Amino acid sequence: MIGRLHQRMEELQLIAPPLSKSHPYYVSSESCLSKDVSTSDDAATEPELLRCAGCKEVWYCGREHQSQDWKWHKHIYKYAKEHPTGICIHVDRGEGSGLINKLVQHVIATPDDILIVAADTFGNDLMSPPLPSPFGRLLGWDIQMYCNSRMNEILPNGRIFGMRNDVINSAAIYLGCELQSGLSRYTNLTGDIFVTGRRMSDGRCLNKDSLWGILNFIWDAMDLYGEENADEIVMPTLQMWARRYKEQTWVPSGGDGGINVYSIDV
């Protein structure tokens, strides 16, 4: 099996996408995500971002932010280095709440093997850079999403705009929602996506049940943004719910349907 994967990698000649400071959506540090690091329209002339050499799963715009993020990343680094096997979740396109999108998980031997899995769906060299989820980080998960770069325009500021006349992916759109505004950075994202993630407290893998739980959390949170005094209540309420989530006492408003929304790994 591993030999076949390596052969497939050579056939596709797939490598990690080039990383430059024009693309802040490649990074995992909260400092990098909150800062506009764009400096030029010519990404080729800018220094490359740093990829963590230990876990090979996260990127930073520089050593300063890598050091700042270490208190969070060290748990993922240690666990991923010792347990490189991971999970990637294929999320089908679909409109609505994002809660009924079909989720299928695949076990991958190394972080780079997601390139092979995605290539079989998107086609060669059509996988986007890794896209972060603000709500995922709030709940203690380092989540990365990958969409089809032929169907979606990837803007220099890290936002996505669906270009093709196809079905949008509501799950991806909700995962891209900003905490302060509730607006998604991935407008009309179209087509299927792949999702990977590790829990920041211990490096354990996100699976389809825990991803479904996160989507429920975001769906419940959307009601907060319609209140008259939303500016005053949104962040305190989200932080309170996030504490309950991390204590594993939060329950989706619509019920969990018998699904363990705190499940990890396979």
Short mmCIF file of N, CA, C and O in Angstrom, two decimals, residues 135 138 179-181 217 220-243:
data_model
loop_
_atom_site.label_atom_id
_atom_site.label_comp_id
_atom_site.label_asym_id
_atom_site.label_seq_id
_atom_site.Cartn_x
_atom_site.Cartn_y
_atom_site.Cartn_z
N PHE A 135 -13.43 29.26 13.65
CA PHE A 135 -14.19 28.58 14.69
C PHE A 135 -13.48 27.33 15.16
O PHE A 135 -13.56 26.96 16.33
N LEU A 138 -11.05 28.44 17.73
CA LEU A 138 -11.76 28.80 18.97
C LEU A 138 -12.03 27.57 19.82
O LEU A 138 -11.91 27.61 21.06
N LEU A 179 -15.18 35.07 13.62
CA LEU A 179 -15.80 35.08 14.94
C LEU A 179 -16.53 36.40 15.22
O LEU A 179 -17.64 36.40 15.76
N GLN A 180 -15.93 37.52 14.86
CA GLN A 180 -16.51 38.81 15.20
C GLN A 180 -17.78 39.12 14.42
O GLN A 180 -18.76 39.61 14.97
N SER A 181 -17.76 38.81 13.12
CA SER A 181 -18.87 39.22 12.25
C SER A 181 -19.83 38.09 11.89
O SER A 181 -20.99 38.35 11.53
N PHE A 217 -21.82 23.49 16.23
CA PHE A 217 -21.47 24.64 17.07
C PHE A 217 -21.59 25.93 16.26
O PHE A 217 -22.17 26.92 16.73
N ASP A 220 -25.27 26.82 15.56
CA ASP A 220 -25.91 27.42 16.74
C ASP A 220 -25.43 28.86 16.94
O ASP A 220 -26.21 29.75 17.33
N ALA A 221 -24.14 29.11 16.67
CA ALA A 221 -23.57 30.44 16.89
C ALA A 221 -24.15 31.48 15.93
O ALA A 221 -24.19 32.67 16.27
N MET A 222 -24.61 31.07 14.77
CA MET A 222 -25.13 32.02 13.79
C MET A 222 -26.31 32.82 14.33
O MET A 222 -26.53 33.97 13.91
N ASP A 223 -27.07 32.26 15.27
CA ASP A 223 -28.20 32.98 15.85
C ASP A 223 -27.76 34.20 16.64
O ASP A 223 -28.53 35.16 16.80
N LEU A 224 -26.53 34.20 17.14
CA LEU A 224 -26.06 35.31 17.96
C LEU A 224 -25.88 36.59 17.16
O LEU A 224 -26.04 37.69 17.69
N TYR A 225 -25.55 36.45 15.88
CA TYR A 225 -25.21 37.63 15.08
C TYR A 225 -26.43 38.43 14.65
O TYR A 225 -26.31 39.54 14.17
N GLY A 226 -27.63 37.90 14.87
CA GLY A 226 -28.84 38.63 14.50
C GLY A 226 -29.40 39.48 15.62
O GLY A 226 -30.37 40.22 15.43
N GLU A 227 -28.81 39.41 16.80
CA GLU A 227 -29.30 40.18 17.95
C GLU A 227 -28.94 41.66 17.79
O GLU A 227 -27.95 42.03 17.17
N GLU A 228 -29.79 42.53 18.40
CA GLU A 228 -29.55 43.97 18.32
C GLU A 228 -28.22 44.36 18.95
O GLU A 228 -27.50 45.21 18.44
N ASN A 229 -27.90 43.77 20.08
CA ASN A 229 -26.66 44.08 20.78
C ASN A 229 -25.61 43.01 20.53
O ASN A 229 -24.87 42.61 21.43
N ALA A 230 -25.52 42.56 19.27
CA ALA A 230 -24.61 41.47 18.92
C ALA A 230 -23.17 41.79 19.28
O ALA A 230 -22.42 40.91 19.72
N ASP A 231 -22.77 43.05 19.11
CA ASP A 231 -21.38 43.42 19.39
C ASP A 231 -21.00 43.15 20.85
O ASP A 231 -19.85 42.90 21.16
N GLU A 232 -22.00 43.21 21.73
CA GLU A 232 -21.74 43.04 23.16
C GLU A 232 -21.84 41.59 23.61
O GLU A 232 -21.18 41.19 24.57
N ILE A 233 -22.64 40.80 22.91
CA ILE A 233 -22.91 39.45 23.41
C ILE A 233 -22.19 38.34 22.65
O ILE A 233 -22.00 37.24 23.20
N VAL A 234 -21.78 38.60 21.41
CA VAL A 234 -21.25 37.51 20.58
C VAL A 234 -20.01 36.88 21.20
O VAL A 234 -19.98 35.68 21.48
N MET A 235 -18.94 37.66 21.40
CA MET A 235 -17.68 37.07 21.86
C MET A 235 -17.78 36.49 23.27
O MET A 235 -17.29 35.37 23.49
N PRO A 236 -18.39 37.17 24.25
CA PRO A 236 -18.54 36.53 25.56
C PRO A 236 -19.31 35.21 25.51
O PRO A 236 -18.95 34.25 26.19
N THR A 237 -20.36 35.17 24.67
CA THR A 237 -21.16 33.94 24.58
C THR A 237 -20.35 32.84 23.89
O THR A 237 -20.36 31.69 24.33
N LEU A 238 -19.65 33.19 22.81
CA LEU A 238 -18.83 32.19 22.12
C LEU A 238 -17.75 31.64 23.04
O LEU A 238 -17.48 30.43 23.04
N GLN A 239 -17.13 32.50 23.83
CA GLN A 239 -16.09 32.05 24.75
C GLN A 239 -16.66 31.14 25.83
O GLN A 239 -16.03 30.15 26.22
N MET A 240 -17.87 31.45 26.31
CA MET A 240 -18.52 30.59 27.30
C MET A 240 -18.85 29.23 26.69
O MET A 240 -18.60 28.18 27.29
N TRP A 241 -19.41 29.23 25.48
CA TRP A 241 -19.73 27.97 24.81
C TRP A 241 -18.46 27.17 24.52
O TRP A 241 -18.46 25.94 24.65
N ALA A 242 -17.40 27.88 24.14
CA ALA A 242 -16.14 27.19 23.84
C ALA A 242 -15.57 26.51 25.09
O ALA A 242 -15.02 25.41 24.99
N ARG A 243 -15.70 27.16 26.24
CA ARG A 243 -15.26 26.51 27.50
C ARG A 243 -16.05 25.25 27.75
O ARG A 243 -15.49 24.21 28.15
#
